[in-house]
Amino acid sequence: MMIIHTVADLRKSIDYSKSVAFVPTMGNLHAGHLDLVAKAKLKAECVVASIFVNRLQFAPHEDFDSYPRTLDEDAAKLSSVGCDLVFAPSERELYPVSQTVKVLPGQGLSEILEGEFRPGFFTGVCTVVLKLFNCVQPDFAFFGKKDYQQLMVVTNMVSQLALPIEIVGVDTKREVDGLAMSSRNGYLSAAQRAEAVHIYLALCKMRESFKSGQPKEQVELEAIRYLSTRGWSPDYMSIHLAQDLVASPPPFYSEGLQFVAIGAAKVGSTRLIDNLHF
Ligand code: PAF
């Protein structure tokens, strides 16, 4: 496996006679990321993963500085699952001048949920993802469904900008108790880690209550109350149509429609997100 730090070397190293799959990451890899690589390997002859902590998607009060940088461990993990090439540019390499040209994902999808609580987040994500796509020029790109809204925003960007890339969403990997794998789980103390599963349990309860006939609004309020009572600070716990997060879903469950219960909440100072499709 090659580890490459510059765009010029990357362009020289990829054999474009082969199909190329790309897995963008911010490093500090866990089994969920490795599963993206495994799925990418099934789809293409060459798998490229990137490791880059993207300043543009962090607000000033967020964890850009403390985000774990673990390149050596990450490279060993990627190599163990057969990744062909790791692109790990420095900030100076990817943003040699201030990145004033940005991708605005537009009104609607990027302004709700994560976009409401993390203004500018999706502009940062789309800008780096498009730039990485231009560096790697993959045929396929793999994103985890834990960041379901991100997957939808990137899919929309690719479609609206007519990029010749197939976006593939991969199911969330969970710990034994159900907690979605996330690099940010590493911030949790032992007590917080034990508590963290309750965001998943709250989503399971939302699914169960909604499917058994409770109105959407009540289900959402109960989930917020459940987590708040346990000491969490929830941003949102809400039910949407899975294929259109912006559309107003029906107030009651309806067979034949695909829903997603989606949430974000802080346990201590660690913000976790998760979602369940049903
Ligand atoms: O999901 C992530 O890790 C990041 O948002 C991504 C897609 C690598 C862009 O920085």
mmCIF file with all atom_site columns, N, CA, C and O and ligand atoms in Angstrom, residues 23-27 33 50 52-54 57-58 67 121 124-126 128-129 132 142-144 147 150 154 183, ligand 1:
data_model
loop_
_atom_site.group_PDB
_atom_site.id
_atom_site.type_symbol
_atom_site.label_atom_id
_atom_site.label_alt_id
_atom_site.label_comp_id
_atom_site.label_asym_id
_atom_site.label_entity_id
_atom_site.label_seq_id
_atom_site.pdbx_PDB_ins_code
_atom_site.Cartn_x
_atom_site.Cartn_y
_atom_site.Cartn_z
_atom_site.occupancy
_atom_site.B_iso_or_equiv
_atom_site.pdbx_formal_charge
_atom_site.auth_seq_id
_atom_site.auth_comp_id
_atom_site.auth_asym_id
_atom_site.auth_atom_id
_atom_site.pdbx_PDB_model_num
ATOM   1   N N  . VAL A 1 23  ? -12.573 6.192  -0.752 1.00 0.00 ? 23  VAL A N  1
ATOM   2   C CA . VAL A 1 23  ? -13.171 6.260  0.588  1.00 0.00 ? 23  VAL A CA 1
ATOM   3   C C  . VAL A 1 23  ? -12.579 7.477  1.308  1.00 0.00 ? 23  VAL A C  1
ATOM   4   O O  . VAL A 1 23  ? -11.461 7.409  1.821  1.00 0.00 ? 23  VAL A O  1
ATOM   5   N N  . PRO A 1 24  ? -13.311 8.597  1.317  1.00 0.00 ? 24  PRO A N  1
ATOM   6   C CA . PRO A 1 24  ? -12.779 9.768  2.030  1.00 0.00 ? 24  PRO A CA 1
ATOM   7   C C  . PRO A 1 24  ? -12.984 9.619  3.533  1.00 0.00 ? 24  PRO A C  1
ATOM   8   O O  . PRO A 1 24  ? -14.068 9.213  3.976  1.00 0.00 ? 24  PRO A O  1
ATOM   9   N N  . THR A 1 25  ? -11.959 9.937  4.323  1.00 0.00 ? 25  THR A N  1
ATOM   10  C CA . THR A 1 25  ? -12.092 9.862  5.784  1.00 0.00 ? 25  THR A CA 1
ATOM   11  C C  . THR A 1 25  ? -11.333 11.030 6.420  1.00 0.00 ? 25  THR A C  1
ATOM   12  O O  . THR A 1 25  ? -10.529 11.689 5.755  1.00 0.00 ? 25  THR A O  1
ATOM   13  N N  . MET A 1 26  ? -11.576 11.202 7.704  1.00 0.00 ? 26  MET A N  1
ATOM   14  C CA . MET A 1 26  ? -10.769 12.161 8.466  1.00 0.00 ? 26  MET A CA 1
ATOM   15  C C  . MET A 1 26  ? -9.810  11.398 9.400  1.00 0.00 ? 26  MET A C  1
ATOM   16  O O  . MET A 1 26  ? -9.271  11.964 10.339 1.00 0.00 ? 26  MET A O  1
ATOM   17  N N  . GLY A 1 27  ? -9.635  10.107 9.131  1.00 0.00 ? 27  GLY A N  1
ATOM   18  C CA . GLY A 1 27  ? -8.698  9.321  9.938  1.00 0.00 ? 27  GLY A CA 1
ATOM   19  C C  . GLY A 1 27  ? -9.287  8.896  11.262 1.00 0.00 ? 27  GLY A C  1
ATOM   20  O O  . GLY A 1 27  ? -10.499 8.933  11.466 1.00 0.00 ? 27  GLY A O  1
ATOM   21  N N  . HIS A 1 33  ? -15.078 2.395  9.068  1.00 0.00 ? 33  HIS A N  1
ATOM   22  C CA . HIS A 1 33  ? -14.289 2.863  7.918  1.00 0.00 ? 33  HIS A CA 1
ATOM   23  C C  . HIS A 1 33  ? -13.718 1.675  7.133  1.00 0.00 ? 33  HIS A C  1
ATOM   24  O O  . HIS A 1 33  ? -13.713 1.671  5.901  1.00 0.00 ? 33  HIS A O  1
ATOM   25  N N  . SER A 1 50  ? -8.647  8.494  1.619  1.00 0.00 ? 50  SER A N  1
ATOM   26  C CA . SER A 1 50  ? -7.959  9.728  2.008  1.00 0.00 ? 50  SER A CA 1
ATOM   27  C C  . SER A 1 50  ? -8.095  9.922  3.509  1.00 0.00 ? 50  SER A C  1
ATOM   28  O O  . SER A 1 50  ? -9.078  9.484  4.130  1.00 0.00 ? 50  SER A O  1
ATOM   29  N N  . PHE A 1 52  ? -7.778  13.175 5.911  1.00 0.00 ? 52  PHE A N  1
ATOM   30  C CA . PHE A 1 52  ? -7.578  14.626 5.957  1.00 0.00 ? 52  PHE A CA 1
ATOM   31  C C  . PHE A 1 52  ? -8.605  15.230 6.901  1.00 0.00 ? 52  PHE A C  1
ATOM   32  O O  . PHE A 1 52  ? -9.806  15.088 6.686  1.00 0.00 ? 52  PHE A O  1
ATOM   33  N N  . VAL A 1 53  ? -8.130  15.867 7.966  1.00 0.00 ? 53  VAL A N  1
ATOM   34  C CA . VAL A 1 53  ? -9.053  16.532 8.895  1.00 0.00 ? 53  VAL A CA 1
ATOM   35  C C  . VAL A 1 53  ? -9.320  17.918 8.313  1.00 0.00 ? 53  VAL A C  1
ATOM   36  O O  . VAL A 1 53  ? -8.424  18.764 8.251  1.00 0.00 ? 53  VAL A O  1
ATOM   37  N N  . ASN A 1 54  ? -10.551 18.081 7.865  1.00 0.00 ? 54  ASN A N  1
ATOM   38  C CA . ASN A 1 54  ? -10.910 19.235 7.037  1.00 0.00 ? 54  ASN A CA 1
ATOM   39  C C  . ASN A 1 54  ? -11.389 20.417 7.878  1.00 0.00 ? 54  ASN A C  1
ATOM   40  O O  . ASN A 1 54  ? -12.546 20.472 8.300  1.00 0.00 ? 54  ASN A O  1
ATOM   41  N N  . GLN A 1 57  ? -14.947 22.248 7.664  1.00 0.00 ? 57  GLN A N  1
ATOM   42  C CA . GLN A 1 57  ? -16.252 21.753 8.120  1.00 0.00 ? 57  GLN A CA 1
ATOM   43  C C  . GLN A 1 57  ? -16.423 21.854 9.630  1.00 0.00 ? 57  GLN A C  1
ATOM   44  O O  . GLN A 1 57  ? -17.410 21.361 10.172 1.00 0.00 ? 57  GLN A O  1
ATOM   45  N N  . PHE A 1 58  ? -15.449 22.475 10.302 1.00 0.00 ? 58  PHE A N  1
ATOM   46  C CA . PHE A 1 58  ? -15.534 22.665 11.753 1.00 0.00 ? 58  PHE A CA 1
ATOM   47  C C  . PHE A 1 58  ? -15.822 24.129 12.066 1.00 0.00 ? 58  PHE A C  1
ATOM   48  O O  . PHE A 1 58  ? -15.165 25.016 11.500 1.00 0.00 ? 58  PHE A O  1
ATOM   49  N N  . TYR A 1 67  ? -9.213  16.891 17.252 1.00 0.00 ? 67  TYR A N  1
ATOM   50  C CA . TYR A 1 67  ? -9.585  15.697 16.486 1.00 0.00 ? 67  TYR A CA 1
ATOM   51  C C  . TYR A 1 67  ? -8.352  14.802 16.356 1.00 0.00 ? 67  TYR A C  1
ATOM   52  O O  . TYR A 1 67  ? -7.288  15.257 15.941 1.00 0.00 ? 67  TYR A O  1
ATOM   53  N N  . PHE A 1 121 ? -21.381 23.639 7.911  1.00 0.00 ? 121 PHE A N  1
ATOM   54  C CA . PHE A 1 121 ? -20.804 22.288 7.917  1.00 0.00 ? 121 PHE A CA 1
ATOM   55  C C  . PHE A 1 121 ? -20.829 21.667 6.521  1.00 0.00 ? 121 PHE A C  1
ATOM   56  O O  . PHE A 1 121 ? -19.813 21.170 6.015  1.00 0.00 ? 121 PHE A O  1
ATOM   57  N N  . GLY A 1 124 ? -18.460 23.126 4.028  1.00 0.00 ? 124 GLY A N  1
ATOM   58  C CA . GLY A 1 124 ? -17.112 22.597 4.255  1.00 0.00 ? 124 GLY A CA 1
ATOM   59  C C  . GLY A 1 124 ? -16.958 21.190 3.724  1.00 0.00 ? 124 GLY A C  1
ATOM   60  O O  . GLY A 1 124 ? -15.958 20.842 3.093  1.00 0.00 ? 124 GLY A O  1
ATOM   61  N N  . VAL A 1 125 ? -17.978 20.361 3.976  1.00 0.00 ? 125 VAL A N  1
ATOM   62  C CA . VAL A 1 125 ? -17.922 18.966 3.512  1.00 0.00 ? 125 VAL A CA 1
ATOM   63  C C  . VAL A 1 125 ? -17.911 18.926 1.979  1.00 0.00 ? 125 VAL A C  1
ATOM   64  O O  . VAL A 1 125 ? -17.060 18.265 1.366  1.00 0.00 ? 125 VAL A O  1
ATOM   65  N N  . CYS A 1 126 ? -18.864 19.642 1.361  1.00 0.00 ? 126 CYS A N  1
ATOM   66  C CA . CYS A 1 126 ? -18.959 19.584 -0.113 1.00 0.00 ? 126 CYS A CA 1
ATOM   67  C C  . CYS A 1 126 ? -17.689 20.128 -0.765 1.00 0.00 ? 126 CYS A C  1
ATOM   68  O O  . CYS A 1 126 ? -17.215 19.596 -1.781 1.00 0.00 ? 126 CYS A O  1
ATOM   69  N N  . VAL A 1 128 ? -14.559 20.146 0.407  1.00 0.00 ? 128 VAL A N  1
ATOM   70  C CA . VAL A 1 128 ? -13.427 19.205 0.463  1.00 0.00 ? 128 VAL A CA 1
ATOM   71  C C  . VAL A 1 128 ? -13.714 17.954 -0.334 1.00 0.00 ? 128 VAL A C  1
ATOM   72  O O  . VAL A 1 128 ? -12.826 17.405 -1.001 1.00 0.00 ? 128 VAL A O  1
ATOM   73  N N  . VAL A 1 129 ? -14.958 17.496 -0.312 1.00 0.00 ? 129 VAL A N  1
ATOM   74  C CA . VAL A 1 129 ? -15.270 16.261 -1.047 1.00 0.00 ? 129 VAL A CA 1
ATOM   75  C C  . VAL A 1 129 ? -15.098 16.495 -2.552 1.00 0.00 ? 129 VAL A C  1
ATOM   76  O O  . VAL A 1 129 ? -14.494 15.685 -3.256 1.00 0.00 ? 129 VAL A O  1
ATOM   77  N N  . LEU A 1 132 ? -11.387 16.646 -3.214 1.00 0.00 ? 132 LEU A N  1
ATOM   78  C CA . LEU A 1 132 ? -10.800 15.295 -3.160 1.00 0.00 ? 132 LEU A CA 1
ATOM   79  C C  . LEU A 1 132 ? -11.221 14.479 -4.384 1.00 0.00 ? 132 LEU A C  1
ATOM   80  O O  . LEU A 1 132 ? -10.427 13.725 -4.949 1.00 0.00 ? 132 LEU A O  1
ATOM   81  N N  . PHE A 1 142 ? -17.420 5.967  -1.534 1.00 0.00 ? 142 PHE A N  1
ATOM   82  C CA . PHE A 1 142 ? -18.149 5.253  -0.482 1.00 0.00 ? 142 PHE A CA 1
ATOM   83  C C  . PHE A 1 142 ? -18.301 6.126  0.759  1.00 0.00 ? 142 PHE A C  1
ATOM   84  O O  . PHE A 1 142 ? -17.314 6.692  1.259  1.00 0.00 ? 142 PHE A O  1
ATOM   85  N N  . PHE A 1 143 ? -19.532 6.208  1.259  1.00 0.00 ? 143 PHE A N  1
ATOM   86  C CA . PHE A 1 143 ? -19.836 7.011  2.448  1.00 0.00 ? 143 PHE A CA 1
ATOM   87  C C  . PHE A 1 143 ? -20.686 6.172  3.398  1.00 0.00 ? 143 PHE A C  1
ATOM   88  O O  . PHE A 1 143 ? -21.561 5.417  2.958  1.00 0.00 ? 143 PHE A O  1
ATOM   89  N N  . GLY A 1 144 ? -20.462 6.338  4.707  1.00 0.00 ? 144 GLY A N  1
ATOM   90  C CA . GLY A 1 144 ? -21.228 5.596  5.701  1.00 0.00 ? 144 GLY A CA 1
ATOM   91  C C  . GLY A 1 144 ? -22.617 6.207  5.886  1.00 0.00 ? 144 GLY A C  1
ATOM   92  O O  . GLY A 1 144 ? -22.791 7.427  5.817  1.00 0.00 ? 144 GLY A O  1
ATOM   93  N N  . ASP A 1 147 ? -23.683 8.957  8.760  1.00 0.00 ? 147 ASP A N  1
ATOM   94  C CA . ASP A 1 147 ? -23.802 10.367 8.382  1.00 0.00 ? 147 ASP A CA 1
ATOM   95  C C  . ASP A 1 147 ? -24.786 10.436 7.215  1.00 0.00 ? 147 ASP A C  1
ATOM   96  O O  . ASP A 1 147 ? -24.409 10.774 6.085  1.00 0.00 ? 147 ASP A O  1
ATOM   97  N N  . GLN A 1 150 ? -25.244 13.685 5.312  1.00 0.00 ? 150 GLN A N  1
ATOM   98  C CA . GLN A 1 150 ? -24.051 13.954 4.500  1.00 0.00 ? 150 GLN A CA 1
ATOM   99  C C  . GLN A 1 150 ? -24.097 13.146 3.201  1.00 0.00 ? 150 GLN A C  1
ATOM   100 O O  . GLN A 1 150 ? -23.795 13.659 2.121  1.00 0.00 ? 150 GLN A O  1
ATOM   101 N N  . VAL A 1 154 ? -24.064 14.892 -0.435 1.00 0.00 ? 154 VAL A N  1
ATOM   102 C CA . VAL A 1 154 ? -23.008 14.592 -1.418 1.00 0.00 ? 154 VAL A CA 1
ATOM   103 C C  . VAL A 1 154 ? -23.635 13.996 -2.687 1.00 0.00 ? 154 VAL A C  1
ATOM   104 O O  . VAL A 1 154 ? -23.261 14.350 -3.809 1.00 0.00 ? 154 VAL A O  1
ATOM   105 N N  . SER A 1 183 ? -15.591 7.937  15.210 1.00 0.00 ? 183 SER A N  1
ATOM   106 C CA . SER A 1 183 ? -14.291 8.357  15.752 1.00 0.00 ? 183 SER A CA 1
ATOM   107 C C  . SER A 1 183 ? -14.499 9.130  17.054 1.00 0.00 ? 183 SER A C  1
ATOM   108 O O  . SER A 1 183 ? -13.657 9.087  17.947 1.00 0.00 ? 183 SER A O  1
HETATM 109 O O1 . PAF B 2 .   ? -17.480 11.862 7.051  1.00 0.00 ? 1   PAF B O1 1
HETATM 110 C C1 . PAF B 2 .   ? -16.326 12.340 7.126  1.00 0.00 ? 1   PAF B C1 1
HETATM 111 O O2 . PAF B 2 .   ? -15.412 11.738 7.708  1.00 0.00 ? 1   PAF B O2 1
HETATM 112 C C2 . PAF B 2 .   ? -16.034 13.691 6.505  1.00 0.00 ? 1   PAF B C2 1
HETATM 113 O O3 . PAF B 2 .   ? -17.131 14.540 6.587  1.00 0.00 ? 1   PAF B O3 1
HETATM 114 C C3 . PAF B 2 .   ? -15.514 13.595 5.062  1.00 0.00 ? 1   PAF B C3 1
HETATM 115 C C4 . PAF B 2 .   ? -16.559 13.003 4.119  1.00 0.00 ? 1   PAF B C4 1
HETATM 116 C C5 . PAF B 2 .   ? -14.255 12.728 5.016  1.00 0.00 ? 1   PAF B C5 1
HETATM 117 C C6 . PAF B 2 .   ? -15.157 14.987 4.534  1.00 0.00 ? 1   PAF B C6 1
HETATM 118 O O4 . PAF B 2 .   ? -14.174 15.589 5.310  1.00 0.00 ? 1   PAF B O4 1
#
